[in-house]
Amino acid sequence: MTRPAAGARRHLALDEVGSTNAVALEAARAGDPGRLWITAGRQTAGRGRRGRSWLSERGNLYATLLLVDPAPDRHVVDLPLVVALGVRNGLAELSGLEPGLVRIKWPNDILIAGAKAVGILLESEKGRDGRRAVAIGCGVNVESGATETPYAVTSLREAGYTGTLATVFDHLAAGVDEALELWDAGRQFERVRSEWLRHSVGRGEGCRVNLPDGTSVEGTFVDLDQDGRLVLDEGRGQRRHFSAGDLF
Ligand code: BTN
């Protein structure tokens, strides 16, 4: 992986904020051109997917990349998969981690040895000037995983990582930069799709898709179609396609 030279990346490092995603969207409203990383040592109102909160104590990484008009809207829906691939690839290179154990779970959780180590939340809004801002927020369990979740969680420390928080951010940001380059504003989605599949878990297994209205659908995860939508077999030959992009 080629790392951007230090200083080439626009990075606003904050100590404590409500939510780095909220700060990013605010920056876009104020006219920021995007490609800006925002990190915080702690969040007091960290946001998770499906309206949940994200416990954000010191020691873990809270990072958001703001993109402004990254691609035509029909390609912006690819971003959850692009970002998951970039985060996965960046973190898999951290010393002490076993790359083969760092996997993606649809649409964009990152698991290490089967337990969640990273959550990703994309939020998007269109400004009055017509520009689309996308906040790509990543919560990485570096020191500890949140307790009392319905799923297994882990942390980079638990997985054997001995380096610093700053190095985690550097790898994550470099991995996301590289995945965005591979994707090339939607022109190379097939490359992202095949790499995503290579590093993911759950194909051929039971899967639940949580819908924005609070309901969920269960079936077998068959594949990702050419547009990156999850193909779910609900039984008796019934197949449905779900776009991760519709969910943010
Ligand atoms: C999930 O529910 O799995 C997604 C969690 C995303 C958390 C990150 S932490 C940095 C960014 N700021 C937020 O408020 N949320 C995201």
XYZ file of C-alpha atoms and ligand atoms in Angstrom:
264
model
C 0.000 0.000 0.000
C 1.373 3.424 -0.874
C 0.981 5.856 1.988
C 0.322 9.543 1.335
C 3.194 11.703 2.520
C 2.572 13.211 5.950
C 0.942 16.574 5.494
C -0.686 15.688 2.157
C -3.937 14.831 3.911
C -6.291 17.503 5.255
C -6.896 16.440 8.853
C -8.682 18.258 11.649
C -7.805 16.537 14.950
C -10.220 17.500 17.728
C -10.244 16.479 21.356
C -13.937 16.140 22.177
C -16.982 16.584 19.925
C -20.588 15.447 19.817
C -20.116 13.439 16.633
C -17.369 13.667 14.007
C -20.033 13.013 11.349
C -22.001 16.029 12.581
C -18.833 18.181 12.484
C -18.152 17.029 8.924
C -21.655 17.852 7.664
C -21.459 21.238 9.402
C -18.140 21.925 7.634
C -19.776 21.095 4.291
C -22.645 23.490 5.044
C -20.030 26.157 5.729
C -18.522 25.561 2.285
C -15.704 23.087 2.909
C -14.594 21.541 -0.420
C -14.280 18.024 1.063
C -11.518 15.424 1.279
C -11.258 16.469 4.920
C -10.641 13.993 7.745
C -11.973 14.834 11.184
C -10.932 12.814 14.224
C -11.817 13.170 17.885
C -10.406 11.684 21.082
C -13.902 11.214 22.414
C -17.503 11.746 21.256
C -20.345 12.740 23.543
C -23.110 11.946 21.037
C -21.581 9.293 18.768
C -24.037 8.039 16.162
C -24.450 4.438 15.045
C -26.472 2.888 12.243
C -30.259 2.638 12.433
C -30.521 5.530 14.876
C -28.466 3.815 17.575
C -25.816 5.621 19.574
C -22.138 4.695 19.429
C -20.382 4.593 22.777
C -17.273 6.716 22.306
C -14.883 6.622 25.249
C -11.226 7.611 24.973
C -8.846 5.022 23.569
C -10.781 4.115 20.435
C -10.669 5.861 17.063
C -13.487 8.144 15.873
C -12.799 9.364 12.348
C -14.927 10.874 9.581
C -13.975 11.598 6.005
C -16.007 14.359 4.366
C -16.473 14.034 0.622
C -18.256 16.676 -1.434
C -19.739 15.616 -4.768
C -17.617 12.439 -4.911
C -19.499 11.087 -7.953
C -22.858 11.278 -9.728
C -25.656 10.188 -7.361
C -26.109 6.831 -9.103
C -22.546 5.937 -8.063
C -22.640 7.447 -4.574
C -24.651 4.360 -3.540
C -21.447 2.315 -4.007
C -19.665 4.149 -1.215
C -20.599 1.881 1.727
C -18.861 -1.027 -0.005
C -15.909 1.049 -1.248
C -15.239 2.397 2.229
C -15.591 -1.000 3.897
C -12.992 -2.392 1.515
C -10.614 0.491 2.203
C -10.953 0.254 5.979
C -10.511 -3.522 5.836
C -7.392 -3.292 3.675
C -5.864 -0.513 5.763
C -6.364 -2.276 9.084
C -5.331 -5.712 7.782
C -1.818 -4.306 7.386
C -1.435 -3.314 11.026
C 1.380 -5.148 12.751
C 0.246 -7.955 15.017
C -3.004 -8.600 13.161
C -3.578 -11.679 11.033
C -4.777 -10.224 7.669
C -6.885 -13.283 6.834
C -8.951 -12.746 9.974
C -9.881 -9.152 9.059
C -13.106 -9.493 7.064
C -16.075 -7.456 5.874
C -19.632 -8.280 6.889
C -22.300 -6.804 4.640
C -22.716 -3.963 4.235
C -19.753 -2.478 6.060
C -18.947 -3.912 9.452
C -15.342 -4.993 9.865
C -14.878 -8.178 11.834
C -11.710 -9.613 13.294
C -11.905 -13.341 13.954
C -15.675 -13.107 13.603
C -16.309 -10.277 16.095
C -17.073 -6.640 15.223
C -14.061 -4.318 15.487
C -15.242 -1.387 13.322
C -18.598 0.216 12.639
C -19.103 2.556 9.678
C -21.881 5.101 9.302
C -22.384 7.089 6.103
C -24.602 10.148 6.203
C -25.381 12.303 3.233
C -27.108 15.606 2.591
C -27.565 17.925 -0.342
C -26.881 21.584 0.284
C -28.916 24.496 -1.068
C -26.204 24.950 -3.679
C -26.942 21.394 -4.926
C -23.649 19.953 -3.691
C -23.870 16.510 -2.053
C -21.910 16.109 1.169
C -21.134 12.588 2.356
C -19.799 12.001 5.854
C -18.087 8.634 6.160
C -17.730 7.909 9.862
C -15.617 5.063 11.203
C -15.564 3.918 14.820
C -12.633 1.581 15.440
C -12.388 -0.396 18.656
C -8.709 0.064 19.384
C -8.534 -0.397 23.166
C -11.958 -1.843 23.865
C -15.198 -2.981 22.290
C -18.527 -1.659 23.528
C -20.206 -4.025 25.927
C -23.809 -5.192 25.898
C -24.251 -5.410 22.163
C -26.379 -8.130 20.578
C -23.340 -9.272 18.567
C -19.771 -10.289 19.472
C -17.309 -7.394 19.628
C -13.558 -7.222 19.784
C -10.768 -4.646 19.746
C -7.481 -4.303 17.894
C -5.648 -4.838 21.207
C -7.492 -8.070 21.821
C -6.525 -9.142 18.299
C -2.814 -8.561 18.980
C -2.147 -4.980 17.833
C 0.520 -3.198 19.897
C 0.928 0.108 18.016
C -0.536 3.561 18.547
C -3.898 5.150 17.794
C -2.180 7.533 15.349
C -0.895 4.582 13.317
C -4.386 3.081 13.193
C -5.718 6.343 11.760
C -2.884 6.537 9.248
C -3.589 3.019 7.960
C -7.342 3.537 7.879
C -7.081 6.805 5.961
C -4.541 5.362 3.507
C -6.747 2.296 2.944
C -9.816 4.456 2.253
C -7.840 6.749 -0.082
C -6.641 3.725 -2.000
C -10.125 2.166 -2.286
C -11.520 5.484 -3.542
C -8.803 5.533 -6.183
C -9.576 1.946 -7.210
C -13.289 2.824 -7.479
C -12.487 5.975 -9.485
C -15.800 7.776 -8.887
C -17.803 4.735 -9.978
C -15.890 3.966 -13.155
C -14.247 0.858 -11.669
C -16.941 -0.575 -9.415
C -16.389 -4.156 -10.616
C -12.873 -4.135 -9.154
C -14.245 -3.002 -5.803
C -17.006 -5.611 -5.944
C -14.645 -8.531 -6.572
C -12.177 -7.423 -3.873
C -15.028 -6.831 -1.440
C -16.287 -10.386 -2.035
C -12.792 -11.819 -1.588
C -12.485 -10.255 1.862
C -16.039 -10.731 3.105
C -17.790 -13.298 5.270
C -21.189 -14.894 5.079
C -21.644 -15.942 1.456
C -23.847 -19.026 1.379
C -24.879 -18.454 4.981
C -27.986 -17.193 6.718
C -28.250 -13.418 6.829
C -30.613 -10.775 8.123
C -31.127 -7.466 6.316
C -32.380 -4.675 8.545
C -34.531 -2.208 6.650
C -34.799 1.518 7.342
C -38.426 1.113 8.482
C -37.273 -1.053 11.411
C -38.356 -4.385 9.911
C -35.949 -7.054 8.742
C -35.789 -9.792 6.136
C -33.999 -13.109 6.549
C -32.545 -15.489 3.996
C -29.293 -16.784 2.547
C -26.633 -14.389 1.307
C -26.091 -15.627 -2.260
C -23.912 -12.978 -3.897
C -23.405 -9.310 -4.657
C -24.963 -8.419 -8.008
C -23.191 -6.266 -10.632
C -24.475 -3.116 -8.933
C -23.163 -4.246 -5.560
C -26.589 -5.119 -4.166
C -26.827 -8.058 -1.811
C -28.718 -10.977 -3.358
C -30.795 -12.664 -0.680
C -32.507 -16.020 -1.196
C -35.631 -16.040 0.908
C -36.401 -19.684 0.053
C -38.577 -21.291 -2.597
C -36.543 -19.516 -5.273
C -37.556 -16.055 -4.045
C -34.611 -13.694 -4.496
C -34.439 -10.070 -3.465
C -31.713 -7.496 -4.006
C -30.763 -4.942 -1.345
C -28.600 -1.911 -1.897
C -26.376 -0.814 0.972
C -26.544 2.653 -0.539
C -30.294 2.905 0.038
C -29.681 2.446 3.709
C -27.647 5.553 4.435
C -22.467 1.256 13.439
O -23.565 1.393 14.006
O -21.956 0.155 13.278
C -21.763 2.473 12.894
C -20.989 3.198 13.943
C -20.234 4.408 13.408
C -19.516 5.172 14.488
C -18.638 6.258 13.939
S -17.550 6.925 15.146
C -17.096 8.212 14.054
C -18.364 8.648 13.355
N -19.063 9.642 14.155
C -20.245 9.198 14.584
O -21.045 9.839 15.285
N -20.449 7.948 14.168
C -19.340 7.464 13.342
